[in-house]
mmCIF file of C-alpha atoms and ligand atoms in Angstrom:
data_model
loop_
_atom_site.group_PDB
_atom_site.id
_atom_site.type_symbol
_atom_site.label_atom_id
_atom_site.label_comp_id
_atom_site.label_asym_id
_atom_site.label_seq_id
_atom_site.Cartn_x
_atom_site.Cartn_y
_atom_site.Cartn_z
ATOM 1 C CA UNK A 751 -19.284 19.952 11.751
ATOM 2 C CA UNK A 752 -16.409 18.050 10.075
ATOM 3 C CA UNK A 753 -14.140 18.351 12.963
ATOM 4 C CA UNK A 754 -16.562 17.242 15.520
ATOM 5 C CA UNK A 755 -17.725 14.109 13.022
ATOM 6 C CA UNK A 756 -14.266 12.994 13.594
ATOM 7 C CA UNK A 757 -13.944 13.212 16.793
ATOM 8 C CA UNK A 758 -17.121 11.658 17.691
ATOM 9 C CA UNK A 759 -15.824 8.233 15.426
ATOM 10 C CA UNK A 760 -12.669 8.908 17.421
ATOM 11 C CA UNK A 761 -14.344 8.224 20.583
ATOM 12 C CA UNK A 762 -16.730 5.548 19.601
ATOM 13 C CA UNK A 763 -13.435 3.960 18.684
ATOM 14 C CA UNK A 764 -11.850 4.426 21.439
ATOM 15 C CA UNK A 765 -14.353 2.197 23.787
ATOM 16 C CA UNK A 766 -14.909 -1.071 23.988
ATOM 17 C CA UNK A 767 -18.615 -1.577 24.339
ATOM 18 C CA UNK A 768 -20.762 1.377 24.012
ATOM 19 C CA UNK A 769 -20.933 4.686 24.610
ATOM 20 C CA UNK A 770 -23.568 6.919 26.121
ATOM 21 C CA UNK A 771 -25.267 9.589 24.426
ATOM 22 C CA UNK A 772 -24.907 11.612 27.443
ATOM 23 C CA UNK A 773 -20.959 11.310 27.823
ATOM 24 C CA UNK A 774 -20.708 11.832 23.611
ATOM 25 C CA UNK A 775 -22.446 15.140 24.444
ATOM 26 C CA UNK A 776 -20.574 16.160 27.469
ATOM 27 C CA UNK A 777 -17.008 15.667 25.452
ATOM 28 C CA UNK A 778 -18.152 16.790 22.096
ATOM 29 C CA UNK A 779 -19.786 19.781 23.704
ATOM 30 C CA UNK A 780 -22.966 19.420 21.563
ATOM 31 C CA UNK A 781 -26.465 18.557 22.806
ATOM 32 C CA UNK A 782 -27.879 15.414 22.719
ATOM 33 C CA UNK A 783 -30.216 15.671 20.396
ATOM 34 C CA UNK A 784 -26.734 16.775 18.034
ATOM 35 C CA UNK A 785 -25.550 13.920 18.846
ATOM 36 C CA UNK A 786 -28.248 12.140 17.594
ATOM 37 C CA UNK A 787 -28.274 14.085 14.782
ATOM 38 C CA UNK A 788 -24.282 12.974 14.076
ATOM 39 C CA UNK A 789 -25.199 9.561 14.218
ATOM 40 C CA UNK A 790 -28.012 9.816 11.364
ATOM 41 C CA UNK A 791 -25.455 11.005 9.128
ATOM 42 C CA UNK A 792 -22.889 8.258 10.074
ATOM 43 C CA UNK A 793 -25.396 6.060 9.335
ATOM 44 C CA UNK A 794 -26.468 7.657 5.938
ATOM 45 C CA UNK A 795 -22.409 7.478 5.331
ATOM 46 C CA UNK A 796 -22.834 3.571 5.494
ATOM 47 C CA UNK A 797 -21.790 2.740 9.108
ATOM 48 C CA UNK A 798 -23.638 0.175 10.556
ATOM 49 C CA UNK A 799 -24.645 1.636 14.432
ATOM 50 C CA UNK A 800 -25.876 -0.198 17.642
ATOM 51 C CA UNK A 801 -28.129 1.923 19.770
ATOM 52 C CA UNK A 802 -28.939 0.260 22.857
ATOM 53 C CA UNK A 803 -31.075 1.834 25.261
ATOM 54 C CA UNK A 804 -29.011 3.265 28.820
ATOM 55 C CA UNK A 805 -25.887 1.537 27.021
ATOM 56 C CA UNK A 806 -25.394 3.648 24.616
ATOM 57 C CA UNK A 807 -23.894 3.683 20.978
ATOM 58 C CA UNK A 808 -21.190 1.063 18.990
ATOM 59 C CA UNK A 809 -19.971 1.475 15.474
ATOM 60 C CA UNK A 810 -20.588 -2.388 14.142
ATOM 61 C CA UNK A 811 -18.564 -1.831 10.964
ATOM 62 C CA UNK A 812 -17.609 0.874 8.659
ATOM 63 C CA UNK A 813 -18.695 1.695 5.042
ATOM 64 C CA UNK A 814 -17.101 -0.183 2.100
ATOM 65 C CA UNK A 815 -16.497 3.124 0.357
ATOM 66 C CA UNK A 816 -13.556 4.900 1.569
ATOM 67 C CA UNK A 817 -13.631 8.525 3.027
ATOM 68 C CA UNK A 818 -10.844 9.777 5.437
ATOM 69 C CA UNK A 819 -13.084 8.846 8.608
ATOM 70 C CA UNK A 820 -13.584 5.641 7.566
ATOM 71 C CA UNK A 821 -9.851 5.310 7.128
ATOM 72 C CA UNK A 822 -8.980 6.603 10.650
ATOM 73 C CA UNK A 823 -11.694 4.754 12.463
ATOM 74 C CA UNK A 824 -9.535 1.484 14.078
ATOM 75 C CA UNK A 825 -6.434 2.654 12.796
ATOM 76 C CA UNK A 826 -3.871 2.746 15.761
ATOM 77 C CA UNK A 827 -1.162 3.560 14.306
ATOM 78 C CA UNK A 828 2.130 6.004 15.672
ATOM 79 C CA UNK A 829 2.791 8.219 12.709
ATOM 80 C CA UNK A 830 1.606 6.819 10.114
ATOM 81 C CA UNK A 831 -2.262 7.964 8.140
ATOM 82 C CA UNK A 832 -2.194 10.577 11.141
ATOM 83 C CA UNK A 833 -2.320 13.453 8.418
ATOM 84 C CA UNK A 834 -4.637 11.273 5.637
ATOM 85 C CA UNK A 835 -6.369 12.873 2.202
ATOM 86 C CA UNK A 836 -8.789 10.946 0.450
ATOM 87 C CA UNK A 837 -9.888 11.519 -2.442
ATOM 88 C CA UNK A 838 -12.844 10.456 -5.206
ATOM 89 C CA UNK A 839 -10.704 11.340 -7.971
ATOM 90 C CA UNK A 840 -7.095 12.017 -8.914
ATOM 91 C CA UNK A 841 -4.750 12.291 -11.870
ATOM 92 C CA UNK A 842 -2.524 11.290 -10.110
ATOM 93 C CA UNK A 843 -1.813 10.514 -6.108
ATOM 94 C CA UNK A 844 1.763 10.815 -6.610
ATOM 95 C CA UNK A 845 1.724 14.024 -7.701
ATOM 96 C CA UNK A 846 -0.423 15.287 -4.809
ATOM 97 C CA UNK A 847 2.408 14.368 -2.320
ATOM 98 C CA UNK A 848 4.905 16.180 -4.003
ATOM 99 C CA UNK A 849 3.253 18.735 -3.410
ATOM 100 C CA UNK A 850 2.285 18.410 0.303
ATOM 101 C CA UNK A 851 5.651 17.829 0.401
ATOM 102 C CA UNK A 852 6.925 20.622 -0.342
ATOM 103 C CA UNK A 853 4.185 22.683 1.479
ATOM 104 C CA UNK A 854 6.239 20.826 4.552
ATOM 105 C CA UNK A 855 3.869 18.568 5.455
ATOM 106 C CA UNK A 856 4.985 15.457 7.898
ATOM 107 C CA UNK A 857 6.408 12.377 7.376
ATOM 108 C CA UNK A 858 4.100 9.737 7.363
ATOM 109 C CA UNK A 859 1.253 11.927 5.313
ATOM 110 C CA UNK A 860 -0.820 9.638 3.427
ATOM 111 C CA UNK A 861 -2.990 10.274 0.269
ATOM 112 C CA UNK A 862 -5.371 7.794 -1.484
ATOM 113 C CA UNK A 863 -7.988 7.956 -3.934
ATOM 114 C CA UNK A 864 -11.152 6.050 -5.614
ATOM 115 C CA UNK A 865 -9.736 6.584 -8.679
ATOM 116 C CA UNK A 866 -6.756 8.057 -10.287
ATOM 117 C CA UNK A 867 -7.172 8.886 -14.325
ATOM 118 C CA UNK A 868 -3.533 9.881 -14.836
ATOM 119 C CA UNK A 869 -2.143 6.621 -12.540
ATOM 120 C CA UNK A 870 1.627 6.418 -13.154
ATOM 121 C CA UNK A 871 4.129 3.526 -13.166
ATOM 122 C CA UNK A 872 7.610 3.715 -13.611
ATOM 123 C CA UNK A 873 9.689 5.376 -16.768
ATOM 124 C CA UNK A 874 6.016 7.158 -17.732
ATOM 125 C CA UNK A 875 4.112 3.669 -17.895
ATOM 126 C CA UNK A 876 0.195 4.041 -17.050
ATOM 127 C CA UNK A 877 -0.924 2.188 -14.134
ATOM 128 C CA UNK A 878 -4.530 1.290 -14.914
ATOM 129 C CA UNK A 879 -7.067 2.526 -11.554
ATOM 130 C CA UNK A 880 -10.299 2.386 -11.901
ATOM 131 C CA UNK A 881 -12.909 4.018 -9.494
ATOM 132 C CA UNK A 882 -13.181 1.828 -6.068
ATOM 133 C CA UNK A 883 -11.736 -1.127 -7.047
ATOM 134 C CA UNK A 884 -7.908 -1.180 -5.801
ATOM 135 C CA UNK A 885 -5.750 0.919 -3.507
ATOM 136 C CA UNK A 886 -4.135 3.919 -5.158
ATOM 137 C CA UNK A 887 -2.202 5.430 -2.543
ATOM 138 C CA UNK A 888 1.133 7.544 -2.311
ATOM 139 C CA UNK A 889 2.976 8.094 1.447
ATOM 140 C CA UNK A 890 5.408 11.032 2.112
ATOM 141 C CA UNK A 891 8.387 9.769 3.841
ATOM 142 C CA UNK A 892 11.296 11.810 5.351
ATOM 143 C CA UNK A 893 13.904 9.172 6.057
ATOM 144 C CA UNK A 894 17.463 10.168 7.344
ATOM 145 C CA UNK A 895 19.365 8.098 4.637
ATOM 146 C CA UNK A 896 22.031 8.817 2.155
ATOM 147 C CA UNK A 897 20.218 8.449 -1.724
ATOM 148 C CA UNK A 898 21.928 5.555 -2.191
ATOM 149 C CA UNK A 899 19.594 3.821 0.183
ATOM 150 C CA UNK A 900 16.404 4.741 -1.346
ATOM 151 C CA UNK A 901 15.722 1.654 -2.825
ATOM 152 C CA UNK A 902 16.055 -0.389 0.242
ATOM 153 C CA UNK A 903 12.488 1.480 0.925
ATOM 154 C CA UNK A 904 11.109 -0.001 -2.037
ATOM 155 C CA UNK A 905 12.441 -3.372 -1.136
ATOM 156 C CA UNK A 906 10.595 -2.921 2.509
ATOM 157 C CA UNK A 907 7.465 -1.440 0.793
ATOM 158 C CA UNK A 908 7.049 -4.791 -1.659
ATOM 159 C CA UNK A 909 7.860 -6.955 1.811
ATOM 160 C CA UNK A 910 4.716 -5.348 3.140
ATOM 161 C CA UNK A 911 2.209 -5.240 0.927
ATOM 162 C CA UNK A 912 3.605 -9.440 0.306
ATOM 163 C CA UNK A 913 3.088 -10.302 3.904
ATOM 164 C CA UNK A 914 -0.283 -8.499 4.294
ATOM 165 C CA UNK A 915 -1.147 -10.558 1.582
ATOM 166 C CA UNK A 916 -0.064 -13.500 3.177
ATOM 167 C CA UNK A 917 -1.591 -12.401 6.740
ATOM 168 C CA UNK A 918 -5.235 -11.746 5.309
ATOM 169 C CA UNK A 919 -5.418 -14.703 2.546
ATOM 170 C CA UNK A 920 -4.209 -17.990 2.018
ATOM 171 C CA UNK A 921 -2.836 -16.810 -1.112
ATOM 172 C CA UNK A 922 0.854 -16.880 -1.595
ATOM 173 C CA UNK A 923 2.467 -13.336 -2.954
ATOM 174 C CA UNK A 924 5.700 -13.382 -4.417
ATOM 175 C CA UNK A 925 7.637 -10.340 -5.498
ATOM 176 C CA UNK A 926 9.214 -10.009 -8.314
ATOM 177 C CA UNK A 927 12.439 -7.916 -9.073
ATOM 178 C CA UNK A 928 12.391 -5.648 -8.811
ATOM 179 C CA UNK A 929 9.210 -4.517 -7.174
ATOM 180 C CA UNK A 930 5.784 -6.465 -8.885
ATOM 181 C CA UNK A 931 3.718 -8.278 -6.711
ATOM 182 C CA UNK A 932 2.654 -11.415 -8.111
ATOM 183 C CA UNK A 933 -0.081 -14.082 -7.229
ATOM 184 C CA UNK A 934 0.195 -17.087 -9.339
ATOM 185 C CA UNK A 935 2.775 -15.162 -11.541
ATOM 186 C CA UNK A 936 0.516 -12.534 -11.941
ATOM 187 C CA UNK A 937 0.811 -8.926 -11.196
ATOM 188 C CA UNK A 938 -1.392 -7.847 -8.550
ATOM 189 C CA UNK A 939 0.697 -4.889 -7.039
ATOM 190 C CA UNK A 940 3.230 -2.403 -8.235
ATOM 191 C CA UNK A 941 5.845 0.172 -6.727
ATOM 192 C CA UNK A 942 6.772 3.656 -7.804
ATOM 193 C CA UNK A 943 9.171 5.257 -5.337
ATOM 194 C CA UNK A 944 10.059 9.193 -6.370
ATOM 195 C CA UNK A 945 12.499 10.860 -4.643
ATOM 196 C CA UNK A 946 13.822 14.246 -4.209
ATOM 197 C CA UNK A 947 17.349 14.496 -3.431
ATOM 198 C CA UNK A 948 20.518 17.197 -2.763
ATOM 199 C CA UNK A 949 23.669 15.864 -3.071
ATOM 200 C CA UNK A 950 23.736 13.680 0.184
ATOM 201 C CA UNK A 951 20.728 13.986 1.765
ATOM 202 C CA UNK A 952 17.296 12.548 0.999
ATOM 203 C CA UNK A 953 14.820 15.466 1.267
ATOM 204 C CA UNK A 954 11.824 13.227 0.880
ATOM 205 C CA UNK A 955 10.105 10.462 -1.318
ATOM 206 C CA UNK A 956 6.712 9.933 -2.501
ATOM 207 C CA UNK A 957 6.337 6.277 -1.764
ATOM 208 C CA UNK A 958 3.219 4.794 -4.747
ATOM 209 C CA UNK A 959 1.186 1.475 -4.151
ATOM 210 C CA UNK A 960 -0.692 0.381 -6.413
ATOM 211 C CA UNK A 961 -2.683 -2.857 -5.455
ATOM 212 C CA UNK A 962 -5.821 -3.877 -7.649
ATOM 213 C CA UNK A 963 -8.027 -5.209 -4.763
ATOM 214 C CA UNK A 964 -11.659 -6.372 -6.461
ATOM 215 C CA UNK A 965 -11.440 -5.826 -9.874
ATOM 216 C CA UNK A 966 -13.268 -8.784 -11.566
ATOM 217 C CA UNK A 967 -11.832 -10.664 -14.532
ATOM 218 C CA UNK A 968 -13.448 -8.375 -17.354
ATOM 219 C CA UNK A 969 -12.278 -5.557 -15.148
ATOM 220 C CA UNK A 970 -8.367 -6.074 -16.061
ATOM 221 C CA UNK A 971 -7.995 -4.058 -19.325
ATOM 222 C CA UNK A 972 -7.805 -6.453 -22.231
ATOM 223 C CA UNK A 973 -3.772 -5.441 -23.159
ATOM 224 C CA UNK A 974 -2.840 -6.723 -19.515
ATOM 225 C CA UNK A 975 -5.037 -9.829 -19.195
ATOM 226 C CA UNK A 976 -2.519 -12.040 -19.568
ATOM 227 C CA UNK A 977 -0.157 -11.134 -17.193
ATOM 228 C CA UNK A 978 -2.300 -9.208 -14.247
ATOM 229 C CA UNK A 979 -4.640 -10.001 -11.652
ATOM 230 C CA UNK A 980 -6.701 -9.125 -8.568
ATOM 231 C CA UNK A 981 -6.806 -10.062 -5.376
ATOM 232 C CA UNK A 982 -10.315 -10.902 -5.825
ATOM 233 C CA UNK A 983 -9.920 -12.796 -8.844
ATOM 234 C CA UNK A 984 -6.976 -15.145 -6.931
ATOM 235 C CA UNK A 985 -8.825 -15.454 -3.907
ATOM 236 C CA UNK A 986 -12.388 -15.700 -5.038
ATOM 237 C CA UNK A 987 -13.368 -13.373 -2.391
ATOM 238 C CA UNK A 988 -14.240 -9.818 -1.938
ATOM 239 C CA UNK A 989 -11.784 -7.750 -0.017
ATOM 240 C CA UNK A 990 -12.833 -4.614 2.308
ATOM 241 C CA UNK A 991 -10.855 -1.914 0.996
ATOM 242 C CA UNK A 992 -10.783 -0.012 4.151
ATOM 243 C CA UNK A 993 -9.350 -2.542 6.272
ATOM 244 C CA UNK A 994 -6.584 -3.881 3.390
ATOM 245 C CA UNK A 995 -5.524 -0.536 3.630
ATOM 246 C CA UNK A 996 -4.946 -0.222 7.221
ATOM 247 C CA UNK A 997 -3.451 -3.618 7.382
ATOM 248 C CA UNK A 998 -1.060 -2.349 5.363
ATOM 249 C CA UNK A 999 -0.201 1.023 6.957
ATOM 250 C CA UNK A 1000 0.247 -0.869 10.084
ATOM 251 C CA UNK A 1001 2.771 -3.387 8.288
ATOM 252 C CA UNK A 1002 4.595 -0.652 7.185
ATOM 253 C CA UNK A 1003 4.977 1.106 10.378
ATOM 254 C CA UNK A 1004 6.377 -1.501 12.199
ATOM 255 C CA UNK A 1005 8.619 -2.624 9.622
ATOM 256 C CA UNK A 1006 9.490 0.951 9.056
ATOM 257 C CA UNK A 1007 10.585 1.023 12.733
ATOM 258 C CA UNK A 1008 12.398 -2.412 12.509
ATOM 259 C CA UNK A 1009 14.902 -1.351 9.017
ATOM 260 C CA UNK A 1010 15.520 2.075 11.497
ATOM 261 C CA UNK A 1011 16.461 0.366 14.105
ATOM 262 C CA UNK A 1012 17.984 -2.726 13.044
ATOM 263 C CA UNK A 1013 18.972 -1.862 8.930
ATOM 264 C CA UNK A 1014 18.447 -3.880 5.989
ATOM 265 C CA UNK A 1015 18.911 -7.223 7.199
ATOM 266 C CA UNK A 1016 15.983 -8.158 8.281
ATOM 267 C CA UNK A 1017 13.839 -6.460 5.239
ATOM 268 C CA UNK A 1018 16.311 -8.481 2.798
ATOM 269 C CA UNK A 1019 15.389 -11.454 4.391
ATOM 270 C CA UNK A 1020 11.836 -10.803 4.125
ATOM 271 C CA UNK A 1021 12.331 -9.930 0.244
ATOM 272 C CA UNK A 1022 14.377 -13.203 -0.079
ATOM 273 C CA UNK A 1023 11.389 -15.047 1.478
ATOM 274 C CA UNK A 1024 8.881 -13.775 -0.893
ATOM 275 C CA UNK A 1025 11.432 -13.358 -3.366
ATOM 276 C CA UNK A 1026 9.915 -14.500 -7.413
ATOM 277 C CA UNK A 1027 12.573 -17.545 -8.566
ATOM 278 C CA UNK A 1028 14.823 -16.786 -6.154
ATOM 279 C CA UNK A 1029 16.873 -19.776 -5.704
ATOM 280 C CA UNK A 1030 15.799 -21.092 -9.775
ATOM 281 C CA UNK A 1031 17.622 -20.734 -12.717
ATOM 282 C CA UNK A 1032 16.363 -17.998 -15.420
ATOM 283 C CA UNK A 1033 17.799 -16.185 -18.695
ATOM 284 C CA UNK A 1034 19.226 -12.883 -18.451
ATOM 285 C CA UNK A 1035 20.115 -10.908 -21.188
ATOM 286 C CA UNK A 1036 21.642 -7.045 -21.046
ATOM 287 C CA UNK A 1037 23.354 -5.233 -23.793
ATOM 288 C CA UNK A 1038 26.473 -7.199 -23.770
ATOM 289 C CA UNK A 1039 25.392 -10.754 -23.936
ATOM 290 C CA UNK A 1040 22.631 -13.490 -22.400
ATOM 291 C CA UNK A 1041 23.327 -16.014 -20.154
ATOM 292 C CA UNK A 1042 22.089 -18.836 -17.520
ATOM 293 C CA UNK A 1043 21.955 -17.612 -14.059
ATOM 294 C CA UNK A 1044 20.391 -18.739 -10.599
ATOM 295 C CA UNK A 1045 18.530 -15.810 -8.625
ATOM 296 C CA UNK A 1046 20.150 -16.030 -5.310
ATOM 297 C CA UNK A 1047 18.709 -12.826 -4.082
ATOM 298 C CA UNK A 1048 18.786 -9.279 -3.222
ATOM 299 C CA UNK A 1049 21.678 -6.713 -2.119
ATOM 300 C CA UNK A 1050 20.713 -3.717 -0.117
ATOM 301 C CA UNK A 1051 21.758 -1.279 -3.052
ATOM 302 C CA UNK A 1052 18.131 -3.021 -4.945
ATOM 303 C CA UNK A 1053 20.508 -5.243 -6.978
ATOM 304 C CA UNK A 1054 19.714 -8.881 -7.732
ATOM 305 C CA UNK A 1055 22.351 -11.280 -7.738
ATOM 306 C CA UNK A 1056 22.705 -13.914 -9.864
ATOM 307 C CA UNK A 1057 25.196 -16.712 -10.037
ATOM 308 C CA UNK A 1058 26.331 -17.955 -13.347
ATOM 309 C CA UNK A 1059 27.131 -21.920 -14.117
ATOM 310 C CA UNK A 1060 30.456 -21.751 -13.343
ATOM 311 C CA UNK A 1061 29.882 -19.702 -10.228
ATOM 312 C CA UNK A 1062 30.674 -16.503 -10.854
ATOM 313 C CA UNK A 1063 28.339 -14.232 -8.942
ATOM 314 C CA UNK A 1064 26.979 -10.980 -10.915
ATOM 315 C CA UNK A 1065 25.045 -7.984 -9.492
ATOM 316 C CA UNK A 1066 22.385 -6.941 -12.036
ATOM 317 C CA UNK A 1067 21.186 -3.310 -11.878
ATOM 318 C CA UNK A 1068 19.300 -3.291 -15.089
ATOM 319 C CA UNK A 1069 18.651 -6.135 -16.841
ATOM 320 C CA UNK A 1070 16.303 -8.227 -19.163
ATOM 321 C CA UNK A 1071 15.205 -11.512 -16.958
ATOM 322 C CA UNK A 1072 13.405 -14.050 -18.953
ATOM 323 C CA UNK A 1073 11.215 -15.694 -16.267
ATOM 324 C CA UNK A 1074 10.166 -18.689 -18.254
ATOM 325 C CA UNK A 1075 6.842 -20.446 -17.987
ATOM 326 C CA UNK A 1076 3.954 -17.966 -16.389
ATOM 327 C CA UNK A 1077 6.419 -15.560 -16.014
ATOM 328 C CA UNK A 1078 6.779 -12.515 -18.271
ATOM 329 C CA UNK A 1079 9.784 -10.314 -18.913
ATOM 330 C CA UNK A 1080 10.889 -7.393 -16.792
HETATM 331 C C1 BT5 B 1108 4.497 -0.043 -11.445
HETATM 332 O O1 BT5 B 1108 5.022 0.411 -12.617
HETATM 333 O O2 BT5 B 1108 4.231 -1.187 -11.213
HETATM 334 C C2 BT5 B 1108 4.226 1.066 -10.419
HETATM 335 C C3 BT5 B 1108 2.765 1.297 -10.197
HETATM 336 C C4 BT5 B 1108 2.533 2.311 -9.116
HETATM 337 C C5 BT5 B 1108 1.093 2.734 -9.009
HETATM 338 C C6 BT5 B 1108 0.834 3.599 -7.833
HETATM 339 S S1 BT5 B 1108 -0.850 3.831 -7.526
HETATM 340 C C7 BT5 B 1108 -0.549 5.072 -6.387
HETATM 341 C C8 BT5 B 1108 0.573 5.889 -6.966
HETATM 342 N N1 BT5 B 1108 0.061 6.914 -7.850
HETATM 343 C C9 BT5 B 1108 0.461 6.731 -9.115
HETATM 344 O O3 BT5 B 1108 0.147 7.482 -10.061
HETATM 345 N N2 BT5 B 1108 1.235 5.630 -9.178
HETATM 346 C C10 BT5 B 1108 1.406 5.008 -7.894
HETATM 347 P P1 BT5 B 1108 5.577 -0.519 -13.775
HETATM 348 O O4 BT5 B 1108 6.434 -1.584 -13.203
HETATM 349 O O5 BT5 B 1108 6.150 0.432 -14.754
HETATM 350 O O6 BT5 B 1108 4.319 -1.228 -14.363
HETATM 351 C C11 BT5 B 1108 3.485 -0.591 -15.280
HETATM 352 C C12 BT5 B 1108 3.020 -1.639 -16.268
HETATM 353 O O7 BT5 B 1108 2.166 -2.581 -15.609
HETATM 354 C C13 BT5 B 1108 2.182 -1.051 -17.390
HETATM 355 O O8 BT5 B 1108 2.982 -0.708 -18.487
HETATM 356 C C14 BT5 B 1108 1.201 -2.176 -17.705
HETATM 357 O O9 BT5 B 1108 1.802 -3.113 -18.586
HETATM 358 C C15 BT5 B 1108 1.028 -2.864 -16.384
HETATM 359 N N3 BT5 B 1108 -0.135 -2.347 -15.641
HETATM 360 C C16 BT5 B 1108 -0.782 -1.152 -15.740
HETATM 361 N N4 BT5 B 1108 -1.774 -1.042 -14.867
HETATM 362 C C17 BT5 B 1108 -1.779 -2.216 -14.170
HETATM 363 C C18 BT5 B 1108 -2.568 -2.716 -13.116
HETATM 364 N N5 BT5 B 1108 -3.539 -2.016 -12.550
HETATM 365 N N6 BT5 B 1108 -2.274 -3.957 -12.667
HETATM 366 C C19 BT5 B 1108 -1.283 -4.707 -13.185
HETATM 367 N N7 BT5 B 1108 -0.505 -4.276 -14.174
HETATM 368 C C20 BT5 B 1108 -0.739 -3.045 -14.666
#
């Protein structure tokens, strides 16, 4: 029943116009009257269906709520989403990866849920994701890097979610180091990239996006008011989940397939272009000391470089950035 759902939003998919009832039933192998049947529970799933008489059937649009067919229906991607879990609830959607992970499942292998009640962020923060409202969503990636790279896939993974942004909105994203998306210096979108490692090799990393989609203003939890937002709350608008999400998978596909082919330099460009102050003068401070500094951008290592008054360039792995007006510290 499940299987043959799928492939039936598969093939309406797959045609332009519309289908016939008689050529679903012929490569579904069901009757028509199944068919029929199939289509009454699309329907009570939210899709929006055309019947027209000797033409057949057309999906007109897809449910707002998410479900793994609603995910796959339009999304044309290579590898990407091809093996896709969706869930209503989660503790946590990293955690589920891990564990597909190590069950061997593929590169690529995508989980997302409504909700997550144990969200993460980085060094055990709590990322805040409440029931339909953003994109929680963790991809299991088997790259063929050294660990030292690792971060560059965080780098790529903020450039995408920034230019999907920029693609779908008139909104301007900006990321700041090292991996917060920010709409008018507020944090939209966050990064949390695990990896599991042996000595040279990456084994595989759990790649987290968080992106709070249409949470409205008393929606943001009072503690983070200040300094996070929505998508919906910067663009006024309400955002279809479903296709955000694909958007982005595609993105990150391509410029998956770009860094492979062609390395960092054009995903450090990208950064640099979104980059948050890059090219303005902040205040850093780390254990030593605190100082004056331009941002002048990234190095493929995930360090941000910074060039002192007197020019002496510095390469900042951990530090305190004080990011002035709007801005809040790292
Ligand atoms: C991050 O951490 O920004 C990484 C967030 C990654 C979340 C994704 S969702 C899918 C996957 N599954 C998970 O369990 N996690 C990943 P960090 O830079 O440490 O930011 C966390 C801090 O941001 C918190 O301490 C809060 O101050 C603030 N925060 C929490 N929830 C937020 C939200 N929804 N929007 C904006 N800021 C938030």
């Amino acid at each position: 029943m499940e299987s043959t759902r799928k492939e039936l939003i598969q093939l309406l998919n797959n045609v332009e116009g519309h289908i016939s009832g008689q050529e679903l039933s012929g490569q579904l192998g069901i009757s028509r009257t199944a068919v029929w049947k199939h289509m009454n529970e699309l329907k009570k799933d939210g899709y929006e269906i055309e019947a027209v008489q000797r033409k057949g059937y057309k999906i007109l649009s897809s449910p707002d709520k998410i479900s793994e067919n609603t995910l796959r229906w339009g999304l044309d991607t290579k590898w990407i989403g091809h093996e896709l879990h969706h869930y209503d609830q989660v503790e946590s959607t990293q955690e589920i990866v891990h564990q597909l992970a190590k069950q061997g499942k593929p590169h690529g292998t995508v989980v997302i849920a409504d909700e997550q009640v144990k969200g993460k962020g980085r060094m055990s923060r709590n990322w805040d994701s409440p029931k339909g409202k953003g994109i929680w969503m963790s991809v299991l990636l088997r790259p063929n890097l050294p660990p030292v790279q690792a971060p560059q896939i965080t780098l790529l993974a903020a450039t995408v979610l920034a230019r999907m942004i920029a693609e779908r909105s008139a909104l301007a994203p900006q990321i700041k180091w090292p991996n917060d998306l920010l709409i008018n210096h507020k944090k939209v979108s966050g990064i949390l990239t695990e990896m599991q490692a042996e000595q040279d090799t990456i084994q595989y990393i759990v790649l987290g996006m968080g992106m709070n989609v249409n949470q409205e203003d008393r929606e943001i939890p009072a503690d983070i008011k200040y300094k996070a937002s929505s998508l919906k709350i910067e663009s006024r608008q309400h955002w279809n989940i479903q296709q955000t999400v694909q958007h982005i998978l595609r993105l990150f596909e391509e410029t998956y397939e770009r860094f492979e082919a062609h390395g960092f330099s054009s995903i450090k460009k990208d950064w640099e272009h979104f980059g948050y102050k890059i090219g303005e003068e902040v205040t850093i401070s780390t254990m030593k000391k605190t100082w004056q500094a331009t941002l002048v951008g990234i190095e493929p290592d995930g360090a941000l470089r910074a060039k002192s008054k007197d020019g002496e360039e510095e390469k900042l792995y951990s530090a305190e950035i004080h990011w002035g007006e709007g801005g809040y510290h790292a």
